[in-house]
Amino acid sequence: MSARKVSVHAKWIIGRVIGTKMLKTAKVRVTRLVLDPYLLKYYNKRKTYFAHDALQQCTVGDIVLLKALPEARSKHVKHELSEIVHKVGRVVDPLTGRRVAGTEFVEPLSDLLVEEKTLSEKLNELNISADSSAAESPSAQTPTS
Amino acid sequence: MVLNGGIFFSAYDLRTLEYLQKGEIIFKNRVKIMTVNYNTHGQLSEGARKFVLFNIPQIQYKNPWVQIMMFKNMTPSPFLKFYLADGEQVLVDVEGKDYKQISQHVRKILGKSEEVLQSEAQAKMQASNPANFGPKKYCLRECICEVEGQVPCPGTTPLPKEMTGKYRAKMAESQE
């Protein structure tokens, strides 16, 4: 039978890992939106795929991008892990690059706070120097001499 | 009750074939997967939520082979991500935008343009000639008896005697 060598229809799919108990293989659940013919509403329809994961880096609950293999690796495994899109517990916001937990950032956005302090400090320094420029210049010269 | 600038009047209108067929976004062949990350609360995700409610069914209807997945409350900022056939990924930031702006932007970057759609429709028309008769899969009509004003099918009404083959054969024999 040459049907096994023919590659699969779905070249790229995204799904959620539901099992990693097999050696170097991840069980991935892929949901597609299917229109109910009577209600005319879209519902998620699930399908499980097996994906080859050479480094066994998937854990249950990861969102994973799979790429179709050019030839089926075994009777069931026709895809391989391309990248882990969202790692469970370590989701990274793609816009800022920071770690995220739910709808909040794990570390507070501390960059902005640091900038504010330095700005205000700089303003204070400017005020001091504007008021007493003559007093500062001799005091600066004495330690050097 | 949902209003959309007068295009429809109730939530049930979202579930009509007419509404689904009105979808304008038809993706280029390279787009394989579409992912929408949005939040269920918060003003910044409002546009994304409306986009999911109004436009996703239309997009899926017009692009049945694109996998669309929705993720809720995973990141603080909403975004769209498209995965193309050659491994390329497109990230679209959607924070604070209106759902109409989002759909127009998506159409501009990854949708087939009007000219491409029209040329495809033209090619399709040229491939199938309405003047041909044949199986339903390939042609509009199977037999000329289906057309109004033509001789009806002898299966439903018997032909007049002068048109039947056996009468004509008898006449031809009697003349010789």
PDB file of C-alpha atoms in Angstrom:
ATOM      1  CA  MET A   1       0.000   0.000   0.000  1.00  0.00           C
ATOM      2  CA  SER A   2       1.484   3.348  -0.994  1.00  0.00           C
ATOM      3  CA  ALA A   3      -1.177   5.337   0.881  1.00  0.00           C
ATOM      4  CA  ARG A   4       0.995   5.446   3.994  1.00  0.00           C
ATOM      5  CA  LYS A   5       3.723   7.397   2.198  1.00  0.00           C
ATOM      6  CA  VAL A   6       1.363  10.130   1.060  1.00  0.00           C
ATOM      7  CA  SER A   7       1.587  13.076   3.371  1.00  0.00           C
ATOM      8  CA  VAL A   8      -1.297  14.512   5.265  1.00  0.00           C
ATOM      9  CA  HIS A   9      -3.802  17.189   4.235  1.00  0.00           C
ATOM     10  CA  ALA A  10      -3.200  19.472   7.245  1.00  0.00           C
ATOM     11  CA  LYS A  11       0.310  20.889   6.890  1.00  0.00           C
ATOM     12  CA  TRP A  12       0.299  23.217   9.882  1.00  0.00           C
ATOM     13  CA  ILE A  13      -1.910  22.823  12.940  1.00  0.00           C
ATOM     14  CA  ILE A  14      -2.114  24.316  16.414  1.00  0.00           C
ATOM     15  CA  GLY A  15      -3.342  22.353  19.366  1.00  0.00           C
ATOM     16  CA  ARG A  16      -3.070  21.667  23.049  1.00  0.00           C
ATOM     17  CA  VAL A  17      -0.952  18.850  24.461  1.00  0.00           C
ATOM     18  CA  ILE A  18      -3.055  16.374  26.396  1.00  0.00           C
ATOM     19  CA  GLY A  19      -0.620  13.527  26.948  1.00  0.00           C
ATOM     20  CA  THR A  20       3.109  12.937  27.072  1.00  0.00           C
ATOM     21  CA  LYS A  21       3.279   9.400  28.390  1.00  0.00           C
ATOM     22  CA  MET A  22       4.616   8.032  25.117  1.00  0.00           C
ATOM     23  CA  LEU A  23       8.328   8.099  24.382  1.00  0.00           C
ATOM     24  CA  LYS A  24       9.189  11.144  22.264  1.00  0.00           C
ATOM     25  CA  THR A  25       5.556  11.534  21.217  1.00  0.00           C
ATOM     26  CA  ALA A  26       3.004  14.101  22.283  1.00  0.00           C
ATOM     27  CA  LYS A  27      -0.729  13.608  22.066  1.00  0.00           C
ATOM     28  CA  VAL A  28      -2.221  16.868  20.811  1.00  0.00           C
ATOM     29  CA  ARG A  29      -5.863  17.874  20.700  1.00  0.00           C
ATOM     30  CA  VAL A  30      -6.724  20.166  17.800  1.00  0.00           C
ATOM     31  CA  THR A  31     -10.027  22.048  17.721  1.00  0.00           C
ATOM     32  CA  ARG A  32     -11.551  23.361  14.554  1.00  0.00           C
ATOM     33  CA  LEU A  33     -14.700  25.459  14.200  1.00  0.00           C
ATOM     34  CA  VAL A  34     -17.476  23.491  12.513  1.00  0.00           C
ATOM     35  CA  LEU A  35     -20.812  24.991  11.515  1.00  0.00           C
ATOM     36  CA  ASP A  36     -23.840  23.186  12.937  1.00  0.00           C
ATOM     37  CA  PRO A  37     -26.103  22.834   9.866  1.00  0.00           C
ATOM     38  CA  TYR A  38     -29.357  23.509  11.697  1.00  0.00           C
ATOM     39  CA  LEU A  39     -28.360  26.065  14.332  1.00  0.00           C
ATOM     40  CA  LEU A  40     -25.897  27.849  12.020  1.00  0.00           C
ATOM     41  CA  LYS A  41     -23.493  28.392  14.877  1.00  0.00           C
ATOM     42  CA  TYR A  42     -19.835  27.442  15.046  1.00  0.00           C
ATOM     43  CA  TYR A  43     -18.745  24.889  17.621  1.00  0.00           C
ATOM     44  CA  ASN A  44     -15.328  23.463  18.413  1.00  0.00           C
ATOM     45  CA  LYS A  45     -14.807  19.985  17.057  1.00  0.00           C
ATOM     46  CA  ARG A  46     -11.901  18.074  18.554  1.00  0.00           C
ATOM     47  CA  LYS A  47      -9.456  15.755  16.907  1.00  0.00           C
ATOM     48  CA  THR A  48      -6.385  14.189  18.424  1.00  0.00           C
ATOM     49  CA  TYR A  49      -3.098  14.024  16.585  1.00  0.00           C
ATOM     50  CA  PHE A  50       0.160  12.425  17.594  1.00  0.00           C
ATOM     51  CA  ALA A  51       3.276  14.507  17.122  1.00  0.00           C
ATOM     52  CA  HIS A  52       6.912  13.548  17.226  1.00  0.00           C
ATOM     53  CA  ASP A  53       8.739  15.434  19.962  1.00  0.00           C
ATOM     54  CA  ALA A  54      12.400  14.449  19.818  1.00  0.00           C
ATOM     55  CA  LEU A  55      13.535  16.340  22.923  1.00  0.00           C
ATOM     56  CA  GLN A  56      10.430  15.512  25.010  1.00  0.00           C
ATOM     57  CA  GLN A  57      10.059  19.164  25.927  1.00  0.00           C
ATOM     58  CA  CYS A  58       6.244  19.274  25.999  1.00  0.00           C
ATOM     59  CA  THR A  59       4.183  19.140  29.160  1.00  0.00           C
ATOM     60  CA  VAL A  60       0.459  18.603  29.399  1.00  0.00           C
ATOM     61  CA  GLY A  61      -1.380  21.853  28.703  1.00  0.00           C
ATOM     62  CA  ASP A  62       1.110  23.496  26.316  1.00  0.00           C
ATOM     63  CA  ILE A  63      -0.174  25.193  23.193  1.00  0.00           C
ATOM     64  CA  VAL A  64       1.879  23.738  20.382  1.00  0.00           C
ATOM     65  CA  LEU A  65       2.405  24.311  16.641  1.00  0.00           C
ATOM     66  CA  LEU A  66       2.748  21.123  14.605  1.00  0.00           C
ATOM     67  CA  LYS A  67       4.192  20.686  11.157  1.00  0.00           C
ATOM     68  CA  ALA A  68       3.273  17.793   8.864  1.00  0.00           C
ATOM     69  CA  LEU A  69       6.093  15.364   8.194  1.00  0.00           C
ATOM     70  CA  PRO A  70       6.880  14.643   4.536  1.00  0.00           C
ATOM     71  CA  GLU A  71       6.355  10.948   5.269  1.00  0.00           C
ATOM     72  CA  ALA A  72       4.352   9.352   8.051  1.00  0.00           C
ATOM     73  CA  ARG A  73       6.706   8.291  10.804  1.00  0.00           C
ATOM     74  CA  SER A  74       4.473   5.471  11.942  1.00  0.00           C
ATOM     75  CA  LYS A  75       0.875   4.417  11.606  1.00  0.00           C
ATOM     76  CA  HIS A  76      -0.398   7.302  13.745  1.00  0.00           C
ATOM     77  CA  VAL A  77       2.410   9.868  13.926  1.00  0.00           C
ATOM     78  CA  LYS A  78       2.257  12.126  10.874  1.00  0.00           C
ATOM     79  CA  HIS A  79       3.319  15.442  12.432  1.00  0.00           C
ATOM     80  CA  GLU A  80       6.263  16.810  14.361  1.00  0.00           C
ATOM     81  CA  LEU A  81       6.591  19.536  16.937  1.00  0.00           C
ATOM     82  CA  SER A  82       7.519  22.798  15.276  1.00  0.00           C
ATOM     83  CA  GLU A  83       7.423  25.174  18.255  1.00  0.00           C
ATOM     84  CA  ILE A  84       5.745  25.594  21.618  1.00  0.00           C
ATOM     85  CA  VAL A  85       3.600  28.698  21.252  1.00  0.00           C
ATOM     86  CA  HIS A  86       2.508  29.071  24.891  1.00  0.00           C
ATOM     87  CA  LYS A  87       4.265  27.020  27.544  1.00  0.00           C
ATOM     88  CA  VAL A  88       1.938  26.257  30.442  1.00  0.00           C
ATOM     89  CA  GLY A  89       2.875  28.359  33.477  1.00  0.00           C
ATOM     90  CA  ARG A  90       5.499  30.317  31.518  1.00  0.00           C
ATOM     91  CA  VAL A  91       3.439  32.231  28.997  1.00  0.00           C
ATOM     92  CA  VAL A  92       5.343  35.081  27.380  1.00  0.00           C
ATOM     93  CA  ASP A  93       3.536  38.131  26.028  1.00  0.00           C
ATOM     94  CA  PRO A  94       4.678  38.479  22.409  1.00  0.00           C
ATOM     95  CA  LEU A  95       4.299  42.244  22.371  1.00  0.00           C
ATOM     96  CA  THR A  96       6.507  43.047  25.370  1.00  0.00           C
ATOM     97  CA  GLY A  97       8.499  39.837  25.728  1.00  0.00           C
ATOM     98  CA  ARG A  98       7.754  39.591  29.432  1.00  0.00           C
ATOM     99  CA  ARG A  99       6.408  36.679  31.424  1.00  0.00           C
ATOM    100  CA  VAL A 100       2.713  36.829  32.072  1.00  0.00           C
ATOM    101  CA  ALA A 101       0.315  35.118  34.488  1.00  0.00           C
ATOM    102  CA  GLY A 102      -3.273  35.397  33.283  1.00  0.00           C
ATOM    103  CA  THR A 103      -4.022  39.023  32.584  1.00  0.00           C
ATOM    104  CA  GLU A 104      -1.160  40.433  34.644  1.00  0.00           C
ATOM    105  CA  PHE A 105       2.569  40.608  34.277  1.00  0.00           C
ATOM    106  CA  VAL A 106       4.665  38.492  36.614  1.00  0.00           C
ATOM    107  CA  GLU A 107       7.199  41.229  37.298  1.00  0.00           C
ATOM    108  CA  PRO A 108       5.771  44.736  37.600  1.00  0.00           C
ATOM    109  CA  LEU A 109       6.695  47.054  34.756  1.00  0.00           C
ATOM    110  CA  SER A 110       9.684  48.367  36.720  1.00  0.00           C
ATOM    111  CA  ASP A 111      11.426  50.023  33.747  1.00  0.00           C
ATOM    112  CA  LEU A 112       9.027  52.976  33.806  1.00  0.00           C
ATOM    113  CA  LEU A 113       9.401  53.532  37.594  1.00  0.00           C
ATOM    114  CA  VAL A 114      13.193  53.649  37.361  1.00  0.00           C
ATOM    115  CA  GLU A 115      12.985  56.223  34.596  1.00  0.00           C
ATOM    116  CA  GLU A 116      10.653  58.429  36.637  1.00  0.00           C
ATOM    117  CA  LYS A 117      13.020  58.507  39.620  1.00  0.00           C
ATOM    118  CA  THR A 118      15.977  59.458  37.538  1.00  0.00           C
ATOM    119  CA  LEU A 119      14.004  62.210  35.812  1.00  0.00           C
ATOM    120  CA  SER A 120      12.872  63.754  39.095  1.00  0.00           C
ATOM    121  CA  GLU A 121      16.361  63.430  40.561  1.00  0.00           C
ATOM    122  CA  LYS A 122      17.760  65.135  37.517  1.00  0.00           C
ATOM    123  CA  LEU A 123      15.262  67.974  37.901  1.00  0.00           C
ATOM    124  CA  ASN A 124      16.261  68.438  41.553  1.00  0.00           C
ATOM    125  CA  GLU A 125      19.915  68.525  40.604  1.00  0.00           C
ATOM    126  CA  LEU A 126      19.194  71.137  37.954  1.00  0.00           C
ATOM    127  CA  ASN A 127      17.375  73.325  40.508  1.00  0.00           C
ATOM    128  CA  ILE A 128      20.231  73.110  42.971  1.00  0.00           C
ATOM    129  CA  SER A 129      22.826  73.962  40.371  1.00  0.00           C
ATOM    130  CA  ALA A 130      20.720  76.889  39.030  1.00  0.00           C
ATOM    131  CA  ASP A 131      20.380  78.458  42.539  1.00  0.00           C
ATOM    132  CA  SER A 132      23.934  78.081  43.744  1.00  0.00           C
ATOM    133  CA  SER A 133      26.296  77.723  40.825  1.00  0.00           C
ATOM    134  CA  ALA A 134      29.016  79.845  42.461  1.00  0.00           C
ATOM    135  CA  ALA A 135      28.937  77.825  45.721  1.00  0.00           C
ATOM    136  CA  GLU A 136      29.337  74.527  43.861  1.00  0.00           C
ATOM    137  CA  SER A 137      32.293  75.405  41.662  1.00  0.00           C
ATOM    138  CA  PRO A 138      34.772  76.228  44.468  1.00  0.00           C
ATOM    139  CA  SER A 139      33.570  73.171  46.463  1.00  0.00           C
ATOM    140  CA  ALA A 140      34.200  71.015  43.380  1.00  0.00           C
ATOM    141  CA  GLN A 141      37.689  72.461  42.903  1.00  0.00           C
ATOM    142  CA  THR A 142      38.912  72.041  46.505  1.00  0.00           C
ATOM    143  CA  PRO A 143      38.820  68.184  46.626  1.00  0.00           C
ATOM    144  CA  THR A 144      40.701  67.970  43.320  1.00  0.00           C
ATOM    145  CA  SER A 145      43.453  70.324  44.464  1.00  0.00           C
TER     146      SER A 145
ATOM    147  CA  MET B   1     -29.958  42.792  21.244  1.00  0.00           C
ATOM    148  CA  VAL B   2     -26.988  43.884  19.213  1.00  0.00           C
ATOM    149  CA  LEU B   3     -26.789  46.769  16.760  1.00  0.00           C
ATOM    150  CA  ASN B   4     -24.237  47.087  14.014  1.00  0.00           C
ATOM    151  CA  GLY B   5     -24.918  50.361  12.236  1.00  0.00           C
ATOM    152  CA  GLY B   6     -28.216  49.103  10.842  1.00  0.00           C
ATOM    153  CA  ILE B   7     -26.890  46.014   9.092  1.00  0.00           C
ATOM    154  CA  PHE B   8     -28.787  43.690  11.382  1.00  0.00           C
ATOM    155  CA  PHE B   9     -31.224  44.023  14.205  1.00  0.00           C
ATOM    156  CA  SER B  10     -30.922  41.142  16.641  1.00  0.00           C
ATOM    157  CA  ALA B  11     -28.469  38.562  17.899  1.00  0.00           C
ATOM    158  CA  TYR B  12     -30.215  35.925  15.785  1.00  0.00           C
ATOM    159  CA  ASP B  13     -29.202  37.697  12.605  1.00  0.00           C
ATOM    160  CA  LEU B  14     -25.637  36.602  13.331  1.00  0.00           C
ATOM    161  CA  ARG B  15     -26.753  33.046  12.693  1.00  0.00           C
ATOM    162  CA  THR B  16     -28.218  33.409   9.214  1.00  0.00           C
ATOM    163  CA  LEU B  17     -26.584  32.148   6.039  1.00  0.00           C
ATOM    164  CA  GLU B  18     -27.096  35.607   4.565  1.00  0.00           C
ATOM    165  CA  TYR B  19     -24.938  37.154   7.280  1.00  0.00           C
ATOM    166  CA  LEU B  20     -22.249  34.495   6.914  1.00  0.00           C
ATOM    167  CA  GLN B  21     -22.098  34.966   3.164  1.00  0.00           C
ATOM    168  CA  LYS B  22     -21.617  38.711   3.614  1.00  0.00           C
ATOM    169  CA  GLY B  23     -18.119  38.113   4.954  1.00  0.00           C
ATOM    170  CA  GLU B  24     -15.504  40.197   3.179  1.00  0.00           C
ATOM    171  CA  ILE B  25     -12.268  38.674   4.426  1.00  0.00           C
ATOM    172  CA  ILE B  26     -11.055  35.865   2.183  1.00  0.00           C
ATOM    173  CA  PHE B  27      -7.511  34.885   3.145  1.00  0.00           C
ATOM    174  CA  LYS B  28      -4.677  34.338   0.720  1.00  0.00           C
ATOM    175  CA  ASN B  29      -3.785  30.699   0.138  1.00  0.00           C
ATOM    176  CA  ARG B  30      -0.683  30.996   2.306  1.00  0.00           C
ATOM    177  CA  VAL B  31      -2.633  31.563   5.547  1.00  0.00           C
ATOM    178  CA  LYS B  32      -3.164  28.289   7.403  1.00  0.00           C
ATOM    179  CA  ILE B  33      -3.907  29.127  11.039  1.00  0.00           C
ATOM    180  CA  MET B  34      -5.415  32.125  12.793  1.00  0.00           C
ATOM    181  CA  THR B  35      -5.152  32.590  16.557  1.00  0.00           C
ATOM    182  CA  VAL B  36      -6.998  35.211  18.576  1.00  0.00           C
ATOM    183  CA  ASN B  37      -5.856  35.986  22.124  1.00  0.00           C
ATOM    184  CA  TYR B  38      -8.223  38.254  23.999  1.00  0.00           C
ATOM    185  CA  ASN B  39      -9.582  38.980  27.474  1.00  0.00           C
ATOM    186  CA  THR B  40     -13.111  38.654  28.734  1.00  0.00           C
ATOM    187  CA  HIS B  41     -12.980  41.822  30.855  1.00  0.00           C
ATOM    188  CA  GLY B  42     -11.431  45.215  30.302  1.00  0.00           C
ATOM    189  CA  GLN B  43     -11.966  48.055  27.877  1.00  0.00           C
ATOM    190  CA  LEU B  44      -8.814  47.331  25.839  1.00  0.00           C
ATOM    191  CA  SER B  45     -10.124  43.969  24.672  1.00  0.00           C
ATOM    192  CA  GLU B  46     -13.531  45.319  23.733  1.00  0.00           C
ATOM    193  CA  GLY B  47     -12.680  45.546  20.038  1.00  0.00           C
ATOM    194  CA  ALA B  48     -11.238  42.034  20.043  1.00  0.00           C
ATOM    195  CA  ARG B  49     -14.314  40.625  21.740  1.00  0.00           C
ATOM    196  CA  LYS B  50     -16.594  42.250  19.187  1.00  0.00           C
ATOM    197  CA  PHE B  51     -14.332  40.993  16.389  1.00  0.00           C
ATOM    198  CA  VAL B  52     -14.699  37.441  17.698  1.00  0.00           C
ATOM    199  CA  LEU B  53     -18.462  37.805  18.021  1.00  0.00           C
ATOM    200  CA  PHE B  54     -19.169  39.409  14.657  1.00  0.00           C
ATOM    201  CA  ASN B  55     -16.395  38.571  12.229  1.00  0.00           C
ATOM    202  CA  ILE B  56     -15.000  35.170  13.150  1.00  0.00           C
ATOM    203  CA  PRO B  57     -18.076  33.218  11.880  1.00  0.00           C
ATOM    204  CA  GLN B  58     -17.900  35.114   8.599  1.00  0.00           C
ATOM    205  CA  ILE B  59     -14.183  34.444   8.238  1.00  0.00           C
ATOM    206  CA  GLN B  60     -14.543  30.741   8.995  1.00  0.00           C
ATOM    207  CA  TYR B  61     -17.430  30.450   6.537  1.00  0.00           C
ATOM    208  CA  LYS B  62     -15.433  31.999   3.739  1.00  0.00           C
ATOM    209  CA  ASN B  63     -12.202  30.162   4.637  1.00  0.00           C
ATOM    210  CA  PRO B  64     -13.236  26.640   5.655  1.00  0.00           C
ATOM    211  CA  TRP B  65      -9.669  25.276   5.528  1.00  0.00           C
ATOM    212  CA  VAL B  66      -8.128  27.811   7.902  1.00  0.00           C
ATOM    213  CA  GLN B  67      -7.896  26.630  11.491  1.00  0.00           C
ATOM    214  CA  ILE B  68      -9.132  29.350  13.872  1.00  0.00           C
ATOM    215  CA  MET B  69      -8.441  29.110  17.595  1.00  0.00           C
ATOM    216  CA  MET B  70      -9.459  31.449  20.379  1.00  0.00           C
ATOM    217  CA  PHE B  71      -7.600  31.873  23.677  1.00  0.00           C
ATOM    218  CA  LYS B  72      -9.075  33.797  26.567  1.00  0.00           C
ATOM    219  CA  ASN B  73      -7.287  35.561  29.418  1.00  0.00           C
ATOM    220  CA  MET B  74      -3.812  34.318  28.641  1.00  0.00           C
ATOM    221  CA  THR B  75      -2.017  37.648  28.257  1.00  0.00           C
ATOM    222  CA  PRO B  76      -2.894  41.157  29.408  1.00  0.00           C
ATOM    223  CA  SER B  77      -2.875  42.563  25.881  1.00  0.00           C
ATOM    224  CA  PRO B  78      -5.063  41.205  23.074  1.00  0.00           C
ATOM    225  CA  PHE B  79      -3.496  40.205  19.749  1.00  0.00           C
ATOM    226  CA  LEU B  80      -4.046  38.156  16.605  1.00  0.00           C
ATOM    227  CA  LYS B  81      -1.464  35.759  15.220  1.00  0.00           C
ATOM    228  CA  PHE B  82      -1.436  34.250  11.757  1.00  0.00           C
ATOM    229  CA  TYR B  83       0.660  31.243  10.765  1.00  0.00           C
ATOM    230  CA  LEU B  84       1.511  31.080   7.078  1.00  0.00           C
ATOM    231  CA  ALA B  85       2.436  28.100   4.946  1.00  0.00           C
ATOM    232  CA  ASP B  86       6.206  28.688   4.833  1.00  0.00           C
ATOM    233  CA  GLY B  87       6.536  28.960   8.616  1.00  0.00           C
ATOM    234  CA  GLU B  88       6.148  32.727   8.685  1.00  0.00           C
ATOM    235  CA  GLN B  89       4.132  34.230  11.540  1.00  0.00           C
ATOM    236  CA  VAL B  90       2.285  37.542  11.521  1.00  0.00           C
ATOM    237  CA  LEU B  91       1.499  39.285  14.819  1.00  0.00           C
ATOM    238  CA  VAL B  92      -1.255  41.911  14.892  1.00  0.00           C
ATOM    239  CA  ASP B  93      -1.692  44.051  18.001  1.00  0.00           C
ATOM    240  CA  VAL B  94      -5.356  44.711  18.628  1.00  0.00           C
ATOM    241  CA  GLU B  95      -5.304  46.575  21.949  1.00  0.00           C
ATOM    242  CA  GLY B  96      -7.793  49.413  22.088  1.00  0.00           C
ATOM    243  CA  LYS B  97      -8.822  49.113  18.449  1.00  0.00           C
ATOM    244  CA  ASP B  98     -12.370  48.997  17.139  1.00  0.00           C
ATOM    245  CA  TYR B  99     -13.535  45.696  15.593  1.00  0.00           C
ATOM    246  CA  LYS B 100     -14.152  47.344  12.220  1.00  0.00           C
ATOM    247  CA  GLN B 101     -10.596  48.702  12.186  1.00  0.00           C
ATOM    248  CA  ILE B 102      -9.276  45.239  13.034  1.00  0.00           C
ATOM    249  CA  SER B 103     -11.189  43.546  10.224  1.00  0.00           C
ATOM    250  CA  GLN B 104     -10.149  46.190   7.695  1.00  0.00           C
ATOM    251  CA  HIS B 105      -6.527  45.877   8.760  1.00  0.00           C
ATOM    252  CA  VAL B 106      -6.611  42.082   8.499  1.00  0.00           C
ATOM    253  CA  ARG B 107      -8.228  42.316   5.095  1.00  0.00           C
ATOM    254  CA  LYS B 108      -5.542  44.713   3.925  1.00  0.00           C
ATOM    255  CA  ILE B 109      -2.582  42.620   5.067  1.00  0.00           C
ATOM    256  CA  LEU B 110      -3.738  39.043   4.472  1.00  0.00           C
ATOM    257  CA  GLY B 111      -6.947  39.139   2.495  1.00  0.00           C
ATOM    258  CA  LYS B 112      -7.389  38.612  -1.227  1.00  0.00           C
ATOM    259  CA  SER B 113      -7.925  41.924  -2.951  1.00  0.00           C
ATOM    260  CA  GLU B 114     -10.974  42.764  -5.087  1.00  0.00           C
ATOM    261  CA  GLU B 115      -9.100  42.324  -8.392  1.00  0.00           C
ATOM    262  CA  VAL B 116      -7.876  38.859  -7.432  1.00  0.00           C
ATOM    263  CA  LEU B 117     -11.387  37.785  -6.407  1.00  0.00           C
ATOM    264  CA  GLN B 118     -12.901  39.086  -9.629  1.00  0.00           C
ATOM    265  CA  SER B 119     -10.273  37.412 -11.807  1.00  0.00           C
ATOM    266  CA  GLU B 120     -10.879  34.130  -9.951  1.00  0.00           C
ATOM    267  CA  ALA B 121     -14.633  34.431 -10.539  1.00  0.00           C
ATOM    268  CA  GLN B 122     -13.999  35.112 -14.239  1.00  0.00           C
ATOM    269  CA  ALA B 123     -11.760  32.053 -14.542  1.00  0.00           C
ATOM    270  CA  LYS B 124     -14.388  29.920 -12.874  1.00  0.00           C
ATOM    271  CA  MET B 125     -17.086  31.148 -15.271  1.00  0.00           C
ATOM    272  CA  GLN B 126     -14.915  30.447 -18.272  1.00  0.00           C
ATOM    273  CA  ALA B 127     -14.209  26.910 -17.119  1.00  0.00           C
ATOM    274  CA  SER B 128     -17.906  25.979 -16.938  1.00  0.00           C
ATOM    275  CA  ASN B 129     -20.051  26.659 -20.011  1.00  0.00           C
ATOM    276  CA  PRO B 130     -23.788  27.056 -19.199  1.00  0.00           C
ATOM    277  CA  ALA B 131     -24.679  25.892 -22.711  1.00  0.00           C
ATOM    278  CA  ASN B 132     -23.548  22.334 -21.917  1.00  0.00           C
ATOM    279  CA  PHE B 133     -25.937  19.598 -20.835  1.00  0.00           C
ATOM    280  CA  GLY B 134     -24.748  16.800 -18.600  1.00  0.00           C
ATOM    281  CA  PRO B 135     -24.484  15.463 -15.036  1.00  0.00           C
ATOM    282  CA  LYS B 136     -25.482  17.866 -12.288  1.00  0.00           C
ATOM    283  CA  LYS B 137     -21.943  17.957 -10.955  1.00  0.00           C
ATOM    284  CA  TYR B 138     -20.532  19.534 -14.104  1.00  0.00           C
ATOM    285  CA  CYS B 139     -23.395  21.339 -15.864  1.00  0.00           C
ATOM    286  CA  LEU B 140     -26.481  23.324 -14.980  1.00  0.00           C
ATOM    287  CA  ARG B 141     -29.020  21.136 -16.799  1.00  0.00           C
ATOM    288  CA  GLU B 142     -29.138  17.484 -17.722  1.00  0.00           C
ATOM    289  CA  CYS B 143     -31.631  17.448 -20.574  1.00  0.00           C
ATOM    290  CA  ILE B 144     -33.339  20.018 -22.770  1.00  0.00           C
ATOM    291  CA  CYS B 145     -36.699  18.800 -21.465  1.00  0.00           C
ATOM    292  CA  GLU B 146     -35.898  20.729 -18.232  1.00  0.00           C
ATOM    293  CA  VAL B 147     -36.070  24.077 -20.073  1.00  0.00           C
ATOM    294  CA  GLU B 148     -39.446  25.844 -20.178  1.00  0.00           C
ATOM    295  CA  GLY B 149     -40.866  26.132 -23.678  1.00  0.00           C
ATOM    296  CA  GLN B 150     -39.204  22.956 -24.945  1.00  0.00           C
ATOM    297  CA  VAL B 151     -40.770  19.559 -25.507  1.00  0.00           C
ATOM    298  CA  PRO B 152     -41.523  18.085 -22.035  1.00  0.00           C
ATOM    299  CA  CYS B 153     -39.924  14.854 -20.906  1.00  0.00           C
ATOM    300  CA  PRO B 154     -41.707  11.803 -22.352  1.00  0.00           C
ATOM    301  CA  GLY B 155     -41.214  10.182 -18.929  1.00  0.00           C
ATOM    302  CA  THR B 156     -43.820  12.582 -17.442  1.00  0.00           C
ATOM    303  CA  THR B 157     -46.170  13.202 -20.397  1.00  0.00           C
ATOM    304  CA  PRO B 158     -46.423  10.947 -23.495  1.00  0.00           C
ATOM    305  CA  LEU B 159     -45.249  12.515 -26.766  1.00  0.00           C
ATOM    306  CA  PRO B 160     -47.772  13.244 -29.551  1.00  0.00           C
ATOM    307  CA  LYS B 161     -48.158  10.250 -31.869  1.00  0.00           C
ATOM    308  CA  GLU B 162     -46.407  11.925 -34.820  1.00  0.00           C
ATOM    309  CA  MET B 163     -43.172  12.346 -32.813  1.00  0.00           C
ATOM    310  CA  THR B 164     -42.824   8.760 -31.594  1.00  0.00           C
ATOM    311  CA  GLY B 165     -40.217   6.598 -33.254  1.00  0.00           C
ATOM    312  CA  LYS B 166     -42.498   3.636 -34.001  1.00  0.00           C
ATOM    313  CA  TYR B 167     -45.081   5.808 -35.838  1.00  0.00           C
ATOM    314  CA  ARG B 168     -42.355   7.372 -37.967  1.00  0.00           C
ATOM    315  CA  ALA B 169     -40.878   3.976 -38.753  1.00  0.00           C
ATOM    316  CA  LYS B 170     -44.334   2.682 -39.763  1.00  0.00           C
ATOM    317  CA  MET B 171     -44.916   5.697 -42.044  1.00  0.00           C
ATOM    318  CA  ALA B 172     -41.461   5.276 -43.626  1.00  0.00           C
ATOM    319  CA  GLU B 173     -42.194   1.551 -44.276  1.00  0.00           C
ATOM    320  CA  SER B 174     -45.669   2.190 -45.732  1.00  0.00           C
ATOM    321  CA  GLN B 175     -44.249   4.826 -48.139  1.00  0.00           C
ATOM    322  CA  GLU B 176     -41.527   2.536 -49.592  1.00  0.00           C
TER     323      GLU B 176
END
